Tab-separated table of C-alpha atoms in Angstrom:
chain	number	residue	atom	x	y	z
A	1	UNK	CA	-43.073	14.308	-11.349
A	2	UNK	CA	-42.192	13.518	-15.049
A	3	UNK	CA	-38.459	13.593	-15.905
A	4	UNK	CA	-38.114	15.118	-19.660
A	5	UNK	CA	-35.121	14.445	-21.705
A	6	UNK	CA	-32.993	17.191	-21.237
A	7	UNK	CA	-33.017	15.564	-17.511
A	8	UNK	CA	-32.333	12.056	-18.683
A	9	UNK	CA	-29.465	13.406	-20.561
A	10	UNK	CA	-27.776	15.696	-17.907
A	11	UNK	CA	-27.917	12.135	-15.103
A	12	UNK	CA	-26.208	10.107	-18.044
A	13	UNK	CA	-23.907	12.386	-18.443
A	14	UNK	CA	-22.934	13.048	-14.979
A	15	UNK	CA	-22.611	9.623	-14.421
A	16	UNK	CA	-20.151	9.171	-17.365
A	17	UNK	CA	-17.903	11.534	-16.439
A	18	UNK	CA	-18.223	10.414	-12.680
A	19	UNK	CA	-16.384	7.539	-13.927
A	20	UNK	CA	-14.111	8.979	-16.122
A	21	UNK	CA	-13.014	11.128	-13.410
A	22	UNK	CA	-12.054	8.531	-10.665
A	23	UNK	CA	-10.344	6.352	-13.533
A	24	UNK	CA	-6.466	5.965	-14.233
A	25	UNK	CA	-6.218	6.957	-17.801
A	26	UNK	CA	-3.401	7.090	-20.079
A	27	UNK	CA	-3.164	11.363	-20.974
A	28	UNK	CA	-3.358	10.098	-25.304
A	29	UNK	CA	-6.649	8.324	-24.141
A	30	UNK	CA	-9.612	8.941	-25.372
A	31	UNK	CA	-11.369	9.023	-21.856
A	32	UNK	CA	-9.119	11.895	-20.956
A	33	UNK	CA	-9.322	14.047	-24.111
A	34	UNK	CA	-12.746	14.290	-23.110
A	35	UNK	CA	-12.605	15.041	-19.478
A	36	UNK	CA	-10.537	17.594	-20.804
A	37	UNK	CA	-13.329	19.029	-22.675
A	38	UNK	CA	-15.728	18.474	-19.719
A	39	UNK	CA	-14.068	19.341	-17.554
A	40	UNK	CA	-15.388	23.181	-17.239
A	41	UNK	CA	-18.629	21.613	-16.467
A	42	UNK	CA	-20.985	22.069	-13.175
A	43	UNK	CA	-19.997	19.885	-10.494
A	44	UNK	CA	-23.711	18.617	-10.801
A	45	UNK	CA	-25.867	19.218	-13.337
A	46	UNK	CA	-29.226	19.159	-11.301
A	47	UNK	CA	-27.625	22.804	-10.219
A	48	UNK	CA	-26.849	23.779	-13.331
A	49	UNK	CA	-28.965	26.340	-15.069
A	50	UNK	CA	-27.790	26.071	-18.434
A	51	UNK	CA	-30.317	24.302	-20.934
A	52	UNK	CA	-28.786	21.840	-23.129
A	53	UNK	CA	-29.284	22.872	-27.325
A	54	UNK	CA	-30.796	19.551	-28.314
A	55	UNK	CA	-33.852	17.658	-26.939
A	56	UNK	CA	-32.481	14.100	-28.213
A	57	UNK	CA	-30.736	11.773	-26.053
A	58	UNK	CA	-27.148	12.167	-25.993
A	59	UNK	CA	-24.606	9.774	-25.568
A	60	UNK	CA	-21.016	10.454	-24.249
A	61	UNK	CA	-18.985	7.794	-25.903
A	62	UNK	CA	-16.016	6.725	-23.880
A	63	UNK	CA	-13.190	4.501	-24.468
A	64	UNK	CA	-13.208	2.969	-20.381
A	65	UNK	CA	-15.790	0.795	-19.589
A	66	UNK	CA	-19.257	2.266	-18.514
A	67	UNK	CA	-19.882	0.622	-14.828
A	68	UNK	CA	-23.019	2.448	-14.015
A	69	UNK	CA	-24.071	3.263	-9.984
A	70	UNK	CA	-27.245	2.944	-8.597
A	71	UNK	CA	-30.254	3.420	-6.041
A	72	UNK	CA	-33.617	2.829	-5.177
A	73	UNK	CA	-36.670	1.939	-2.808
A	74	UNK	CA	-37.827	-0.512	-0.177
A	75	UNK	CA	-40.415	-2.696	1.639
A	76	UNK	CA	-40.652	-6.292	1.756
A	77	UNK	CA	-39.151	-9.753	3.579
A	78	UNK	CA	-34.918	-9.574	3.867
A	79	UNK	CA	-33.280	-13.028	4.436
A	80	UNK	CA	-30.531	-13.716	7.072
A	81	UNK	CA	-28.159	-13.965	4.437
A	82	UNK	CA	-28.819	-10.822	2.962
A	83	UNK	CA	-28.525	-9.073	6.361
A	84	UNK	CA	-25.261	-10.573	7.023
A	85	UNK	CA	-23.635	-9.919	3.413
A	86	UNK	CA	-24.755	-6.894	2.746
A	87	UNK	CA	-22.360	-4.533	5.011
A	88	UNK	CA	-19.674	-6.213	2.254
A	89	UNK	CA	-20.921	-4.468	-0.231
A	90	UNK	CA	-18.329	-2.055	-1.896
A	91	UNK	CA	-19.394	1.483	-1.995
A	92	UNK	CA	-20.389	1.375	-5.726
A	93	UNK	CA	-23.254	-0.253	-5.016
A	94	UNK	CA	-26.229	-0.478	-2.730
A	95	UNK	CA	-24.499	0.045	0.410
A	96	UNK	CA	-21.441	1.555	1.557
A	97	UNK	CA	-18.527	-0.205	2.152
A	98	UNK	CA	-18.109	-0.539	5.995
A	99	UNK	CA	-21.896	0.088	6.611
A	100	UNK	CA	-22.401	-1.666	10.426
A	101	UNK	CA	-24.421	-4.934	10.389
A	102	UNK	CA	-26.529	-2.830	13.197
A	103	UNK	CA	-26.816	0.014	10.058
A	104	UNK	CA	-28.124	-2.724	7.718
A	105	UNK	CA	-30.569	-3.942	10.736
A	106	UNK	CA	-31.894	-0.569	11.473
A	107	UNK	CA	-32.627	-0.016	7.619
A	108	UNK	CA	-34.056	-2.917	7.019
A	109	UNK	CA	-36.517	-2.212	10.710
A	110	UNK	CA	-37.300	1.476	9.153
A	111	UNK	CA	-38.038	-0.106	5.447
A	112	UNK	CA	-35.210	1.719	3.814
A	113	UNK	CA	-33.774	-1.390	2.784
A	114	UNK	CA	-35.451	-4.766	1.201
A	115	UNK	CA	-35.455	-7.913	-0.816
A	116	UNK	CA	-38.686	-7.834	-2.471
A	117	UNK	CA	-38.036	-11.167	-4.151
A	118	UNK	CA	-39.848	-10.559	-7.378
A	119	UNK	CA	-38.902	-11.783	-10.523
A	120	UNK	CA	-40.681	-12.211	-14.200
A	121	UNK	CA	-40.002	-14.242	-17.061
A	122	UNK	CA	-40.056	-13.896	-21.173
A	123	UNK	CA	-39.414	-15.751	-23.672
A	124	UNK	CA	-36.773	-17.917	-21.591
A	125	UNK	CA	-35.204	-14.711	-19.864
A	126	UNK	CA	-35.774	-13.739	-16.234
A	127	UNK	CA	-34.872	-10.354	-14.107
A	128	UNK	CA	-35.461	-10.375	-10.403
A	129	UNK	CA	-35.628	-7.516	-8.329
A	130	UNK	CA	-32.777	-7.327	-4.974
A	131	UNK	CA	-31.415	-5.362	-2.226
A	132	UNK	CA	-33.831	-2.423	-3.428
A	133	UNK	CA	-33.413	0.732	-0.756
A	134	UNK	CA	-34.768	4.480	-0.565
A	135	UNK	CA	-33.476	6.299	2.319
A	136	UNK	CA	-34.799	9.607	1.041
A	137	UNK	CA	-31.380	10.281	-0.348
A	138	UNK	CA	-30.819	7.567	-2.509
A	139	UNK	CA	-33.418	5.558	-4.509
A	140	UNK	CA	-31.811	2.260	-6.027
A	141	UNK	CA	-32.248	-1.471	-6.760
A	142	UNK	CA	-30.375	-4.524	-8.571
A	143	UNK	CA	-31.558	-6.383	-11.666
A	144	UNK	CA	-30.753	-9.941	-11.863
A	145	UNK	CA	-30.842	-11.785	-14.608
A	146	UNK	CA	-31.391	-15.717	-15.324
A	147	UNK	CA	-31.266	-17.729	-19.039
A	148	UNK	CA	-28.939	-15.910	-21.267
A	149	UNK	CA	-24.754	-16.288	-20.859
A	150	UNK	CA	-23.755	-13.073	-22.022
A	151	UNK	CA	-20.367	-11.507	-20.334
A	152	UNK	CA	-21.982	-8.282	-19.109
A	153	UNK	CA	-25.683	-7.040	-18.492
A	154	UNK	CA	-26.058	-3.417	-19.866
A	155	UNK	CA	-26.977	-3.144	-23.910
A	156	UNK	CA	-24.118	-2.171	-26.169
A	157	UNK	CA	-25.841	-0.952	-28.498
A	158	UNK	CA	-26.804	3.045	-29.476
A	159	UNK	CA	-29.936	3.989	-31.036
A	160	UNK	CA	-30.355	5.186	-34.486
A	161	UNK	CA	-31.746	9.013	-33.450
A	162	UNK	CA	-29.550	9.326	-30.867
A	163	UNK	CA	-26.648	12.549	-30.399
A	164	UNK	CA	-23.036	11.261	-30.037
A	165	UNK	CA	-20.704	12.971	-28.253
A	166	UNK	CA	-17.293	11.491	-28.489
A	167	UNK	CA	-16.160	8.388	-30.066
A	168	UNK	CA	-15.102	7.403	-33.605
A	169	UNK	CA	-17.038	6.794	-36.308
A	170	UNK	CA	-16.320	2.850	-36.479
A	171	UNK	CA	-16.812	2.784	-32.994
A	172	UNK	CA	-20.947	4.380	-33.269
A	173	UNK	CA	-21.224	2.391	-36.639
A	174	UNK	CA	-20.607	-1.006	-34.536
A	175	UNK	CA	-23.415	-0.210	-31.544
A	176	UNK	CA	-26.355	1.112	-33.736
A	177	UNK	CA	-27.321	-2.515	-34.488
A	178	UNK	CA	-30.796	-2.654	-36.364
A	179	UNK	CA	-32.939	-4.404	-33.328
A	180	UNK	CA	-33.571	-7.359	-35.325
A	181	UNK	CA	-29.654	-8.125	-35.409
A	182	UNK	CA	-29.572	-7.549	-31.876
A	183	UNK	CA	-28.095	-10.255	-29.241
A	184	UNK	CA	-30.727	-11.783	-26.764
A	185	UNK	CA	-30.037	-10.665	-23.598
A	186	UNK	CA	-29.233	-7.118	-22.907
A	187	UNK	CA	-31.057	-4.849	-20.045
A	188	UNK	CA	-31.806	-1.961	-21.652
A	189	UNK	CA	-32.178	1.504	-19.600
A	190	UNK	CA	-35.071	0.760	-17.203
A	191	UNK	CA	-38.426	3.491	-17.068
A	192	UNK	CA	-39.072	4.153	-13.090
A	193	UNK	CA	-41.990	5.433	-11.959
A	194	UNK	CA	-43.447	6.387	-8.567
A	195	UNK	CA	-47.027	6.191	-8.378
A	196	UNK	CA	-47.361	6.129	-11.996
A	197	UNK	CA	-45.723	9.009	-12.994
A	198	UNK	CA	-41.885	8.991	-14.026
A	199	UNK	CA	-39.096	9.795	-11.735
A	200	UNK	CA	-37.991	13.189	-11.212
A	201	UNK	CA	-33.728	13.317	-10.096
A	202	UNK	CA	-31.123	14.991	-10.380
A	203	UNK	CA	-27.920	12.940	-10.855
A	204	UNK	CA	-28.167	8.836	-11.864
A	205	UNK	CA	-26.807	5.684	-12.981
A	206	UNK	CA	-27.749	2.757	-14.798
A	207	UNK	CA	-25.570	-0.218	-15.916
A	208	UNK	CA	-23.379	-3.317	-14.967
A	209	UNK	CA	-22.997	-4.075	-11.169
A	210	UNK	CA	-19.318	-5.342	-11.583
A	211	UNK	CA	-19.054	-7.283	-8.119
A	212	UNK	CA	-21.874	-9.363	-9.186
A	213	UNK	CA	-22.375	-11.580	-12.742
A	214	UNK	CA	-25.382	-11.331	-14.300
A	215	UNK	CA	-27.033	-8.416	-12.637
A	216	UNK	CA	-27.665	-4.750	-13.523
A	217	UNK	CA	-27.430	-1.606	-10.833
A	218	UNK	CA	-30.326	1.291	-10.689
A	219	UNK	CA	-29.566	4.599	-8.638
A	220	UNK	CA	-31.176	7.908	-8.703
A	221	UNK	CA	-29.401	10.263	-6.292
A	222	UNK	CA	-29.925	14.195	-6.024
A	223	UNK	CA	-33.286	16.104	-6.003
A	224	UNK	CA	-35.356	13.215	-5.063
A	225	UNK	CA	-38.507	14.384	-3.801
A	226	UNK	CA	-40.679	11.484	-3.054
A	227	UNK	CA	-43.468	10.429	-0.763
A	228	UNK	CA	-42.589	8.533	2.377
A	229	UNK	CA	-45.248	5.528	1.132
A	230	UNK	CA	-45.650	4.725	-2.597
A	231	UNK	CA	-46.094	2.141	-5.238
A	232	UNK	CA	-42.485	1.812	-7.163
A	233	UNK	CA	-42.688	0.639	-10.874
A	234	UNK	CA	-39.882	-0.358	-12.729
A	235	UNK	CA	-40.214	-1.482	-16.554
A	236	UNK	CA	-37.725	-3.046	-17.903
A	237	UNK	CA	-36.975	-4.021	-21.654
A	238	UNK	CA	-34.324	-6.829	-23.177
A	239	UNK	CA	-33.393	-6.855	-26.429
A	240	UNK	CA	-34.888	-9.405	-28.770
A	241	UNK	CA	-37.467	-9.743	-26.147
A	242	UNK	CA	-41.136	-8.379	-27.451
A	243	UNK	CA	-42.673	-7.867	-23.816
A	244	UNK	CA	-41.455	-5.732	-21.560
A	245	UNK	CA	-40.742	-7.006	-17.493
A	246	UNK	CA	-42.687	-4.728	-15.085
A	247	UNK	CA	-42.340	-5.520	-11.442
A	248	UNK	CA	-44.497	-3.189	-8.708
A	249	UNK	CA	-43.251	-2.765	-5.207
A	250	UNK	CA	-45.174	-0.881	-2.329
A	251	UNK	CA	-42.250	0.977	-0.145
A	252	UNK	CA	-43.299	2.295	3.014
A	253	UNK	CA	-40.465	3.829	4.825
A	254	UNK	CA	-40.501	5.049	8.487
A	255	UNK	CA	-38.292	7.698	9.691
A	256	UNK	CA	-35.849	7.797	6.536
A	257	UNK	CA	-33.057	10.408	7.907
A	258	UNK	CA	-32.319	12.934	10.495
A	259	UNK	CA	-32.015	16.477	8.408
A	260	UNK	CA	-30.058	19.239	9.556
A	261	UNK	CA	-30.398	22.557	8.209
A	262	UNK	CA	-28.107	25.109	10.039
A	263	UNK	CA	-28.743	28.498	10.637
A	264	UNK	CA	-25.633	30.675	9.703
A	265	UNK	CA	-23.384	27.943	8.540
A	266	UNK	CA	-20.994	29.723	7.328
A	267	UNK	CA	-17.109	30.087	7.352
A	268	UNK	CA	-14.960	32.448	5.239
A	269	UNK	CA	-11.403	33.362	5.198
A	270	UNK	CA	-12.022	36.640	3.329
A	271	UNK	CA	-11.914	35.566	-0.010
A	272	UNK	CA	-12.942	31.986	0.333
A	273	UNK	CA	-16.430	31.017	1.944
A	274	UNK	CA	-18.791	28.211	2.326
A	275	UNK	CA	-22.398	27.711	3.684
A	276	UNK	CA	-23.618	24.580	4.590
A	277	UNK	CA	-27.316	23.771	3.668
A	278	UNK	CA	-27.940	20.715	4.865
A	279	UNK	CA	-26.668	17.600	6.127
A	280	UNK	CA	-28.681	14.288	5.946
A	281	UNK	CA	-28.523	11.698	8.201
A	282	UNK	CA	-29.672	7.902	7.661
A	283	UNK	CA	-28.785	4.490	8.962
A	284	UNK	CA	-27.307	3.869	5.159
A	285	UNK	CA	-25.992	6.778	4.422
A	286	UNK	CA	-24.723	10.640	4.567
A	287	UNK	CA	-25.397	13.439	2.461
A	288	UNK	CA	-23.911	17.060	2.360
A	289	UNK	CA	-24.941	20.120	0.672
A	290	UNK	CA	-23.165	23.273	0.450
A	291	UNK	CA	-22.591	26.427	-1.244
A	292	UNK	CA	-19.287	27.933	-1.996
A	293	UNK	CA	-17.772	31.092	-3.405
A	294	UNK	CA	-14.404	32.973	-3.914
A	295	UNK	CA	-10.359	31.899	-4.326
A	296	UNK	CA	-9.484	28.983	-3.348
A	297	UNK	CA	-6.941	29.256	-0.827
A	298	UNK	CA	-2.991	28.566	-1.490
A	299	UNK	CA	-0.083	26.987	0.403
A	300	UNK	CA	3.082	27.973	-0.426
A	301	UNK	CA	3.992	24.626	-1.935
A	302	UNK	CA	0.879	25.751	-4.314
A	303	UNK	CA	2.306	27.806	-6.851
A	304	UNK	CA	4.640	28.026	-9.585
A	305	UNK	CA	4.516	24.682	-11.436
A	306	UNK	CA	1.780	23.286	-8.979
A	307	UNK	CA	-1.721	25.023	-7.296
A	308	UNK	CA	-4.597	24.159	-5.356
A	309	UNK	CA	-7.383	22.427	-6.725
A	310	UNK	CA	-10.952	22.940	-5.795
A	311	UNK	CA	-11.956	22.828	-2.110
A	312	UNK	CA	-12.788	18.702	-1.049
A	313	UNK	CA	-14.541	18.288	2.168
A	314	UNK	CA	-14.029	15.872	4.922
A	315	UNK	CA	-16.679	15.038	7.527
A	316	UNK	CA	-15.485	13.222	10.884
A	317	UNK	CA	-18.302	12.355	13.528
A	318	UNK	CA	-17.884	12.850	17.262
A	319	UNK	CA	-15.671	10.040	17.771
A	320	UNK	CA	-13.376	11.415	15.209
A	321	UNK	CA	-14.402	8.879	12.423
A	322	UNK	CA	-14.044	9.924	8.962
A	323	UNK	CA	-16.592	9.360	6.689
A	324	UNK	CA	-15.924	7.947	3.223
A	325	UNK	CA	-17.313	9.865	0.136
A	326	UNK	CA	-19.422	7.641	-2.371
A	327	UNK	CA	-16.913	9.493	-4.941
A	328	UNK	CA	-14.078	11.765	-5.476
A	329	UNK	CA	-13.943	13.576	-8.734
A	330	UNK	CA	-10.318	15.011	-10.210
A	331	UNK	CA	-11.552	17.644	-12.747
A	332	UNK	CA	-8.623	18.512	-15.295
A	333	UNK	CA	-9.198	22.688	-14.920
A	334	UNK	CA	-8.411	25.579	-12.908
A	335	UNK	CA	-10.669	25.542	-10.063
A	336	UNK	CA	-13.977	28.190	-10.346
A	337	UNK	CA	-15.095	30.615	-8.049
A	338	UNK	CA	-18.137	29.090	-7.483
A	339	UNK	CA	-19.502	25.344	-6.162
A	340	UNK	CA	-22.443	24.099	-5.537
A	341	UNK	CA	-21.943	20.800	-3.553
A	342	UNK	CA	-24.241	17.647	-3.114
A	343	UNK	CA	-22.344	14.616	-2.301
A	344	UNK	CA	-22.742	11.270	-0.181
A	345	UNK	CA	-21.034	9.710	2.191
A	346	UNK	CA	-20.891	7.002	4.363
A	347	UNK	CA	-23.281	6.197	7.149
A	348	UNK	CA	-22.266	6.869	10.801
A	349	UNK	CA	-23.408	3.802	13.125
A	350	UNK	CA	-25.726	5.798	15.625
A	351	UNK	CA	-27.050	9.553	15.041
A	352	UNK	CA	-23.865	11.846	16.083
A	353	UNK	CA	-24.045	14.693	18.366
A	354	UNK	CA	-21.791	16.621	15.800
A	355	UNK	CA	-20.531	16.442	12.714
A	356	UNK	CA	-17.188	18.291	11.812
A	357	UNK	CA	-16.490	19.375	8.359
A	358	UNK	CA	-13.104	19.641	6.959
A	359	UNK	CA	-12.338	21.509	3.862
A	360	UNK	CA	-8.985	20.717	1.910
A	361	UNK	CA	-7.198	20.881	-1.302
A	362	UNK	CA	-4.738	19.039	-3.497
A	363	UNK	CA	-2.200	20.107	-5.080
A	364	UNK	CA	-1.967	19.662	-8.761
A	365	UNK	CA	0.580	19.726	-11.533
A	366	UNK	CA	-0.048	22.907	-13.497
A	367	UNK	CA	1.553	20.778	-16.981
A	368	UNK	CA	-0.497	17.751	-16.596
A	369	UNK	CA	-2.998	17.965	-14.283
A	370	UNK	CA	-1.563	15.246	-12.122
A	371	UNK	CA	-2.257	15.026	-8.310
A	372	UNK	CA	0.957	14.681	-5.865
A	373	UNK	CA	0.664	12.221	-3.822
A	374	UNK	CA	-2.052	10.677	-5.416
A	375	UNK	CA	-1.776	6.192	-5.541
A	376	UNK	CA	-3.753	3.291	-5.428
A	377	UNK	CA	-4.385	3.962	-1.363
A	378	UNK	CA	-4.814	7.751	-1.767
A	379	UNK	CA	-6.859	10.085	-3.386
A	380	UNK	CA	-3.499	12.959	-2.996
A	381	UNK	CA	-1.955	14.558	-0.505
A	382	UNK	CA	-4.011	16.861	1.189
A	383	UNK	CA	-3.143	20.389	2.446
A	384	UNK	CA	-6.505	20.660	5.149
A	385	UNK	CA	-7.901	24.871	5.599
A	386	UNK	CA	-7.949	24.647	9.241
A	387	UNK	CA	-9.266	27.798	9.852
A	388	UNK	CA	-12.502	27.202	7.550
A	389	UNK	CA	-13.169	23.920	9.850
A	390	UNK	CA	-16.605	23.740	11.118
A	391	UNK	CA	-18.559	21.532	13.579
A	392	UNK	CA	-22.259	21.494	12.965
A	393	UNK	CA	-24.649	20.199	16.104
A	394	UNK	CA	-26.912	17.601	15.472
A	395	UNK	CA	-30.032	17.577	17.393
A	396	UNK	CA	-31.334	13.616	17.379
C-alpha cells in the first residue's frame, strides 16, 4: 500500500495544473506558458503509463497561488453545528456545494463523514483534525491550526534536493530557506497512512483551505483502494517545530456507495466512442469513469478559426438535475484521440433510478485557445452530441 515518489510527484502535479487550468490568466503569464507546455499531458496521471525520468520530488513552480484540494476518512461524534454548516461548503473543499442537509445526515449515519475532534500541541502550536470523510471515493480531512498569526497555512518554502520545474531563478533562490531560517508556523505536506502503511492514490491535493483562516485541506481522490474499517494516521510536521503532530482515527464506514458497472456501455458515432466503466454513487458524492477513443465530433460553427475541444460530460439524474463537476479543466491543445476519464461530481439527494450522461464540446479559438462563451457564470458555450447521449439504470 506504499506510495513511492514517482506517485507523490504525478498527484502534485496534477493538482497544480488542476488549478492552473480553471484559473483566468493573463496569455504573457507565467501560469499559462506552462499549461502550454503541459498541456499534452494525460488527463490523469494515475492512467498514465509513462514513468517519469527522475525519482526526486518535483516541484511545478507557478506564478498563481497554489490553493490545494482535499479528502479523507471518518468515524467519530459530529456537532449540530457542523451538520447544519456543512452543506455550505463550496465544492473545493470537503463537501460539495449544494450537498442536501439530508446528504450530510445520511453520511454522517453511514460514517463517511466526522468531526473527530482531535487536536495536539508543540512548542506553543496546535493542529486539530475536522470534517474528516472517506466515502470510498474520496479520502480527505482539514488541519486547523491555533498559536501562530501567519497569513496562510501551507510552507513556502522548497527543499534543497528538490527538481524545479518552472519558475525563475530568484523566485527558487527565495523558498529554499535553510530550516533554521525558517518562519514558525508552516504545515508542511502531511505523511498518511492506513493501517500503518502509506497511502496508495492516484490524483491529490494538499494546501491552504481558502474559505477558512488558519486551516490546511487534505484530499486523496482516484485509485483509492482501502478497507471499509481501518486505523487512519496522519503525521504532520511545522516548521521550526522539532516534534512532529500525529493524530490516529479509527474510520468504520457502512455502506460507502452504490457502484454501477454497466455491461456494454457503449455509444459511438462511427468515429467517436465512449464506454462507461463505472459510476459511483454516495450520499457525498458522484464519480464517473470512462473510456474514450476516436475524432471528436464537429459542428459547423467548429472549424476554420474555431474547433471542438475534447468531449466534457454532463450527468442529469431522473428528475433532470444536473450534477456539478468537482472541476472543469481547459487544456490549451488540440484534443487527442484517446481519454481516459475519472472525475467527481456532485451528490444526488436519494439513489436515482437512472443516470443520463451527456457528452459535449466547446468551441475554442484556434489563435488563442480561448473558449466562446466562456464568463464568470459559464464554463463556454456548449454544443451537446445528442446522439452519443446515454442513460445508465441504476439498480438501488
Amino acid at each position: 500500500m506504499g506510495q513511492s515518489p514517482k506517485q507523490t510527484e504525478f498527484a502534485e502535479m496534477n493538482v497544480l495544473e488542476e488549478m492552473i487550468c480553471e484559473s483566468s490568466l493573463p496569455k504573457n503569464s507565467m501560469s499559462y506558458q506552462i499549461m502550454n507546455r503541459i498541456g499534452e499531458r494525460e488527463m490523469t496521471r494515475a492512467s498514465s503509463k509513462r514513468k517519469p525520468s527522475i525519482l526526486k520530488r518535483t516541484i511545478l513552480v507557478a506564478s498563481a497561488a497554489a490553493v490545494l484540494g482535499g479528502t479523507v476518512i471518518g468515524s467519530g461524534f459530529v456537532s449540530p453545528v457542523m451538520a447544519a454548516t456543512l452543506k455550505q461548503i463550496p465544492g473545493i473543499g470537503v463537501l460539495f456545494k449544494g450537498t442536501s442537509e439530508e446528504a450530510v445526515h445520511t453520511a454522517i449515519k453511514q460514517g463517511i463523514l466526522s468531526e473527530p475532534n482531535l487536536s495536539v500541541t508543540h512548542d506553543g502550536v496546535t493542529l486539530k483534525i475536522a470534517n474528516l470523510l472517506y466515502d470510498g471515493t474520496r479520502l480527505s480531512f482539514l488541519l486547523e491550526r491555533e498559536g501562530v498569526d501567519l497569513p496562510s497555512t501551507a510552507s513556502p518554502y522548497i527543499s534543497k534536493d528538490a527538481e524545479i520545474v518552472g519558475g525563475s531563478d530568484e523566485y527558487v533562490k527565495s523558498r529554499q530557506v535553510a530550516k533554521e531560517d525558517q518562519v514558525k508556523g508552516y504545515i508542511e505536506m502531511p505523511r498518511i497512512l492506513v493501517d500503518g502503511q502509506e497511502v496508495k492514490f492516484g490524483e491529490g491535493g494538499f494546501g491552504d483551505y481558502p474559505q477558512q483562516d488558519n486551516a490546511y485541506l487534505v484530499e486523496l481522490t482516484k485509485d483509492l483502494e482501502l478497507p471499509d474499517q481501518f486505523e487512519l494516521t496522519i503525521q504532520a510536521n511545522v516548521t521550526k517545530v522539532n516534534e512532529t503532530f500525529e493524530f490516529k482515527v479509527p474510520v468504520n464506514v457502512a455502506n460507502k456507495s452504490v457502484v454501477v458497472k454497466p455491461n456494454d456501455a457503449t455509444k459511438s458515432d462511427g468515429q467517436f466512442s465512449y464506454t462507461v466503466k463505472q459510476l459511483d454513487i454516495s450520499p457525498v458524492s458522484t464519480r464517473l469513469v470512462l473510456d474514450s477513443q476516436g475524432l471528436v465530433p464537429a459542428s459547423p460553427e467548429q472549424s476554420g478559426d474555431y474547433s471542438a475541444s475534447m468531449v466534457y460530460y454532463e450527468l442529469v439524474d431522473d428528475q433532470g438535475n444536473v450534477l456539478t463537476p468537482r472541476k472543469f479543466g481547459y487544456f490549451n491543445s488540440k484534443p487527442k484521440t484517446e481519454y481516459h476519464i475519472d472525475e467527481l461530481f456532485s451528490p444526488v439527494n436519494r439513489t436515482p433510478k437512472s443516470i443520463t450522461i451527456k457528452p459535449f464540446t466547446l468551441t475554442v479559438n484556434n489563435k488563442d485557445w480561448s473558449v466562446v462563451g466562456h464568463g464568470k457564470n459559464s464554463h463556454g458555450d456548449k454544443t451537446y452530441l445528442t446522439d452519443l447521449e446515454m442513460i445508465i439504470p441504476i439498480k438501488p
